[in-house]
mmCIF file of C-alpha atoms in Angstrom:
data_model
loop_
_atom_site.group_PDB
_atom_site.id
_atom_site.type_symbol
_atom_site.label_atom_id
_atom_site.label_comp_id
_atom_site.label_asym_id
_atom_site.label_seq_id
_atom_site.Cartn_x
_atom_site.Cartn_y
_atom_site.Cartn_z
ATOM 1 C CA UNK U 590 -19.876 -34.097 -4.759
ATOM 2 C CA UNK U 591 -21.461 -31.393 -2.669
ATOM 3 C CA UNK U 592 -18.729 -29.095 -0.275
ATOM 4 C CA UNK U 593 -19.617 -27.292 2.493
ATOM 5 C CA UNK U 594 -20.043 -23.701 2.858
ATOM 6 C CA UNK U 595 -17.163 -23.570 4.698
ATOM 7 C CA UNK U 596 -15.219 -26.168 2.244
ATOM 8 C CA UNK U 597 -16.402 -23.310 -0.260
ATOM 9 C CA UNK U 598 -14.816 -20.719 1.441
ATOM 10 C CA UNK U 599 -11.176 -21.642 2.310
ATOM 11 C CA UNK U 600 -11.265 -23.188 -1.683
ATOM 12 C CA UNK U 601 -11.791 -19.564 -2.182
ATOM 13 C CA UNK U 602 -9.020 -18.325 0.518
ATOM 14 C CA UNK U 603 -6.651 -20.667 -1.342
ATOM 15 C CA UNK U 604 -7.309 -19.208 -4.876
ATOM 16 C CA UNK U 605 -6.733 -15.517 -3.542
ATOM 17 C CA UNK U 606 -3.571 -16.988 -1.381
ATOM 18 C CA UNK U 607 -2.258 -17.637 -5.063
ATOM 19 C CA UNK U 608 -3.655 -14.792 -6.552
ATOM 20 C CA UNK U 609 -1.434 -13.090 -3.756
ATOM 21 C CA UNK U 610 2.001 -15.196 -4.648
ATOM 22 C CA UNK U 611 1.278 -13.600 -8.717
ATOM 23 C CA UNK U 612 1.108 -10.099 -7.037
ATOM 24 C CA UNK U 613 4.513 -11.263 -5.345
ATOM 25 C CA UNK U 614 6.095 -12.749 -8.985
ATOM 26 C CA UNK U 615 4.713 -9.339 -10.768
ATOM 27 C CA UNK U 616 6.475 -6.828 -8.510
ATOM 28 C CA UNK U 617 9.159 -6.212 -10.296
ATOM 29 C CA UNK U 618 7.638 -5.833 -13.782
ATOM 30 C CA UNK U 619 5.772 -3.050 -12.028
ATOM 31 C CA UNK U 620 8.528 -2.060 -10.071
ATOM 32 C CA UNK U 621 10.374 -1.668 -14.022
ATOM 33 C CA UNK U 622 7.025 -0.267 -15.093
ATOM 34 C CA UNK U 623 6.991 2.661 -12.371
ATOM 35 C CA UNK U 624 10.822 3.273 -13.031
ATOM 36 C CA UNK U 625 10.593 3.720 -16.358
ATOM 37 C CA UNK U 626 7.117 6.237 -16.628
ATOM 38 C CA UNK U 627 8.559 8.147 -14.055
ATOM 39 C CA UNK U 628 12.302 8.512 -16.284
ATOM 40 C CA UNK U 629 10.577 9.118 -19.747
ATOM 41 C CA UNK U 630 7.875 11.946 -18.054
ATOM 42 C CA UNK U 631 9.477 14.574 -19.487
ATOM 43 C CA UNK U 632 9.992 13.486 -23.071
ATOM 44 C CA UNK U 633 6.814 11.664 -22.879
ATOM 45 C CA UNK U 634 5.266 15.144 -22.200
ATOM 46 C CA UNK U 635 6.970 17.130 -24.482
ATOM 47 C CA UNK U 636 6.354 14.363 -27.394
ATOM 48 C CA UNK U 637 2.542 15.068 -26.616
ATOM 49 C CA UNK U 638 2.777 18.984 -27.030
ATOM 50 C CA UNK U 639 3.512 21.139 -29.749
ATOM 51 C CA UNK U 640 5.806 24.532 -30.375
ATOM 52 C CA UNK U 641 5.832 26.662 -27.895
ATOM 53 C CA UNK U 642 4.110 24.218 -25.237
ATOM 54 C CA UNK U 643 6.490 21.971 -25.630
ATOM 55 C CA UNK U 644 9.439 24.122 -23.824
ATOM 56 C CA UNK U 645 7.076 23.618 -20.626
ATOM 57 C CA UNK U 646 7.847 19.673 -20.599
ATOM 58 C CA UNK U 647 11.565 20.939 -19.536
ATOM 59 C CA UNK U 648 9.784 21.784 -15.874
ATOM 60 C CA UNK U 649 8.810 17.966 -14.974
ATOM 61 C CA UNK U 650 11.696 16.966 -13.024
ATOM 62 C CA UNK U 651 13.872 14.070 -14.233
ATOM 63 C CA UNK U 652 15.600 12.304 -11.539
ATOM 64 C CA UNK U 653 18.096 10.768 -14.045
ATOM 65 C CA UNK U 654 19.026 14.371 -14.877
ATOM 66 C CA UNK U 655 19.654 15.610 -11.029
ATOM 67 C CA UNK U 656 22.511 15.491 -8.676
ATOM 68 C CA UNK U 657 23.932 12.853 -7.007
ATOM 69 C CA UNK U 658 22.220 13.938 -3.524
ATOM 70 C CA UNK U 659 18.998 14.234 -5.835
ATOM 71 C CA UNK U 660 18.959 11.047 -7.056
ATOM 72 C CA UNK U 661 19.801 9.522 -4.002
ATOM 73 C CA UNK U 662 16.477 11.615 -2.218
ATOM 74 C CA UNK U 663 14.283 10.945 -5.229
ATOM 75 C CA UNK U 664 14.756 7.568 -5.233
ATOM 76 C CA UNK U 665 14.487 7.111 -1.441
ATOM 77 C CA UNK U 666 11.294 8.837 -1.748
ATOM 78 C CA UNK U 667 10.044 6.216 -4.670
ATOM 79 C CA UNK U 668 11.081 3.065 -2.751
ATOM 80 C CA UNK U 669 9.204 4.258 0.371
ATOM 81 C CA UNK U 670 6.497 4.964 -1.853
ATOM 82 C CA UNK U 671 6.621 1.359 -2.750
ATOM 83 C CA UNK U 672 7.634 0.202 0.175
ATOM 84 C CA UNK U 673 3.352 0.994 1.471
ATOM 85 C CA UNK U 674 1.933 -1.178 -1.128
ATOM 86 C CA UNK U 675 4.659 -3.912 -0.380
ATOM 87 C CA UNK U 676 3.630 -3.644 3.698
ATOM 88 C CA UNK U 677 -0.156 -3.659 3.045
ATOM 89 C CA UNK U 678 -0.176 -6.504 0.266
ATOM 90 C CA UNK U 679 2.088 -8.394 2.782
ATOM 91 C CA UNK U 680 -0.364 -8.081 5.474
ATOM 92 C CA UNK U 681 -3.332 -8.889 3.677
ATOM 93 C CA UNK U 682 -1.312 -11.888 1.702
ATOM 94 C CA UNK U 683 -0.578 -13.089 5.552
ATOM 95 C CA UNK U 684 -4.195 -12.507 6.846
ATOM 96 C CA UNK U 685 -5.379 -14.229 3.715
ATOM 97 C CA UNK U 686 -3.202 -17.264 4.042
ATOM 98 C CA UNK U 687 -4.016 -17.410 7.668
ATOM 99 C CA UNK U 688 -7.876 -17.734 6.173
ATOM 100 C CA UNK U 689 -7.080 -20.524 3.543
ATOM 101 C CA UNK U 690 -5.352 -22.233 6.636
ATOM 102 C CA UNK U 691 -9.239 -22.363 8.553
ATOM 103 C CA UNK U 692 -7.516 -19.379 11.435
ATOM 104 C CA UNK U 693 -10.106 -16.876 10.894
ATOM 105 C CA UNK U 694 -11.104 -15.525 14.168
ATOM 106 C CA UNK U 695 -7.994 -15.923 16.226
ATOM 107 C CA UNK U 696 -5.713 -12.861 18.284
ATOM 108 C CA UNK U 697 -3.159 -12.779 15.283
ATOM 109 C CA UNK U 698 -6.126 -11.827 13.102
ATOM 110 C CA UNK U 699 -6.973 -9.415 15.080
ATOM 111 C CA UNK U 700 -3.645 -8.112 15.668
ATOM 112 C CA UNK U 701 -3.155 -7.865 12.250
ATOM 113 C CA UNK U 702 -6.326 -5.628 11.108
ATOM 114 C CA UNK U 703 -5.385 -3.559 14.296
ATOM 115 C CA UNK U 704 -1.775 -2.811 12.563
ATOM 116 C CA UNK U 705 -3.202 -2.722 9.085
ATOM 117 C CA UNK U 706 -5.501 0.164 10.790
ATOM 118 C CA UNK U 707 -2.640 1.595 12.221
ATOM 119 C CA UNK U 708 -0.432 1.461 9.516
ATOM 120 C CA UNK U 709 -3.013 3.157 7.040
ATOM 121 C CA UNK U 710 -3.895 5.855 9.612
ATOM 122 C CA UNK U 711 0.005 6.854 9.812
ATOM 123 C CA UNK U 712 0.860 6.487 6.531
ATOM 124 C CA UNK U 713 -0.630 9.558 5.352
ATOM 125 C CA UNK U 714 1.053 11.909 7.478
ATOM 126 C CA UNK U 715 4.522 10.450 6.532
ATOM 127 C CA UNK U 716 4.226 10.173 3.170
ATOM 128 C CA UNK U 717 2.926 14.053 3.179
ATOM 129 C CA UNK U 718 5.831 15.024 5.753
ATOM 130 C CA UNK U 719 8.782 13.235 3.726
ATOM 131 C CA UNK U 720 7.244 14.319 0.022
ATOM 132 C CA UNK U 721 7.571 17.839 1.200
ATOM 133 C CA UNK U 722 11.283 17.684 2.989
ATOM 134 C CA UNK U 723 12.349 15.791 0.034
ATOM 135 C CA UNK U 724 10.155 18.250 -2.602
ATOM 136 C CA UNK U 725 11.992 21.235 -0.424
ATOM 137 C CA UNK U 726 15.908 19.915 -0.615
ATOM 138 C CA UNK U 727 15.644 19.369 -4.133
ATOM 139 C CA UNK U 728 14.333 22.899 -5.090
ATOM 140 C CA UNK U 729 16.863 24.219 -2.543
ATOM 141 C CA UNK U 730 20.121 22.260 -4.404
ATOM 142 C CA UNK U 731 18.543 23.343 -7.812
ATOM 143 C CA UNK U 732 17.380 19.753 -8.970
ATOM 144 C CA UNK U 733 13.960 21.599 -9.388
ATOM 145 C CA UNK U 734 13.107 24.703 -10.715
ATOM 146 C CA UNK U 735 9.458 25.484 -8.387
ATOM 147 C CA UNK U 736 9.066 24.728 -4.812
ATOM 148 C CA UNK U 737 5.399 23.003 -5.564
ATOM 149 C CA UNK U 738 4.452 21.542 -2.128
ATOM 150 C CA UNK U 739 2.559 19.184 -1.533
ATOM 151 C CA UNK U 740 -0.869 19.740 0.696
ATOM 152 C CA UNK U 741 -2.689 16.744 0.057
ATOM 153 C CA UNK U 742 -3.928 14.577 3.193
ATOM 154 C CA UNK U 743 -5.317 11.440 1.935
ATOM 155 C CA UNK U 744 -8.571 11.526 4.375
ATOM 156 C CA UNK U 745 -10.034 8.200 2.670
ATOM 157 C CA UNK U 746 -6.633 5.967 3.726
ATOM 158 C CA UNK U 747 -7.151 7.455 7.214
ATOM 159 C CA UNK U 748 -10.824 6.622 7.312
ATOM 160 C CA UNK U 749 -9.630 3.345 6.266
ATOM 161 C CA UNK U 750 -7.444 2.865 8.779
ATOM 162 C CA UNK U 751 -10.042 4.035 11.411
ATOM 163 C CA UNK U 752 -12.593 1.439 10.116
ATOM 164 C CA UNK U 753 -9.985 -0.839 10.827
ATOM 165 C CA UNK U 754 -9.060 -0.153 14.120
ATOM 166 C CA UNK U 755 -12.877 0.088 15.199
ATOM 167 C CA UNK U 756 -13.544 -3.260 13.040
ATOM 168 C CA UNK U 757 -10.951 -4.992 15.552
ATOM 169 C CA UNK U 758 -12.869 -3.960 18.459
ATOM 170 C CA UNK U 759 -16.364 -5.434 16.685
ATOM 171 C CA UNK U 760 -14.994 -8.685 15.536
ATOM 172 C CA UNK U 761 -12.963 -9.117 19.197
ATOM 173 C CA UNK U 762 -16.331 -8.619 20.673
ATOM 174 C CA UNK U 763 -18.073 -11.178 18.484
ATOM 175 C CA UNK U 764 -15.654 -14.023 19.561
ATOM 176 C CA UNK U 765 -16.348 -12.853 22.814
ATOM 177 C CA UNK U 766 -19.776 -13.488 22.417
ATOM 178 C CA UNK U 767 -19.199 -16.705 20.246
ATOM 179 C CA UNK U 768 -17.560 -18.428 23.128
ATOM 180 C CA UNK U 769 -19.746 -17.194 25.959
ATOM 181 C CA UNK U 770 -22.329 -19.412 23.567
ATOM 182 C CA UNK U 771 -20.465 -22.079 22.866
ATOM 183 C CA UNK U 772 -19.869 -22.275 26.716
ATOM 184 C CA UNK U 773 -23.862 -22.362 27.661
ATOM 185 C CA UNK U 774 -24.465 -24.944 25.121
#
């Protein structure tokens, strides 16, 4: 039996709505997964030079090897870290679920690309911003031995979130449009 095109398309909304839910289920092997490369680094490293090279490994910071106040900033700094992937898979997981429902064009749509651009034009600057405080306490208590900030903007995450915003503006102007049509018909 033949479906629709738009039959097609929330079929399609509903597989990535699941495909969104294994994301969910997978989080915390990757969660595990991030924990653990980022505690073996430095033996990892130093397994993958030789001699004299290998001394240098002893520079990659281990946060299982720091002080409590370390720790406690190092790990702060990794869940906020993974706290922006969490936020933006949650809002696309909502926007998509909102599409397998048949609510494409409605305000929270909108709404939520308008925060999504938000979010991603923000994020940048406070990742940078807390990165270097916590990159700066840690060489000043000694946890690290070279004050190595960092000076990277992510310009393509901002663009993103520009796109966004400016995309929220098109697609409120379409409906616009779409209803003064439907209205003259």
């Amino acid at each position: 039996m033949w479906k629709s095109v738009r039959e097609q398309r929330q079929l399609w909304f509903r597989r990535l709505d699941r495909a969104f839910w294994v994301i969910w289920v997978a989080l915390p092997v990757v969660l595990w997964l991030a924990y653990y490369r980022t505690t073996t680094a430095p033996v990892t490293i130093a397994e993958s030079l030789s001699g004299e090279q290998a001394k240098c490994a002893s520079i990659v910071a281990n946060p299982l090897t720091m002080s409590t106040l370390g720790q406690l900033l190092f790990w702060s700094l990794f869940a906020l870290g993974v706290s922006f992937y969490a936020v933006l898979i949650g809002m696309l997981h909502r926007m998509v679920n909102r599409f397998a429902n048949g609510r494409i064009f409605v305000s929270e749509t909108l709404q939520g690309v308008w925060w999504m651009g938000i979010f991603l034009v923000v994020w940048p600057f406070v990742d940078t911003i807390t990165t270097n405080a916590v990159i700066y306490v840690l060489y000043r208590i000694g946890d690290i031995k070279f004050l190595l900030l960092n000076y990277n903007l992510d310009v393509g995450t901002i663009a993103g979130g520009v796109f966004l915003m400016a995309l929220k503006f098109v697609l409120e102007h379409a409906i616009l449009l779409q209803s003064e049509n439907d209205l003259t018909i």
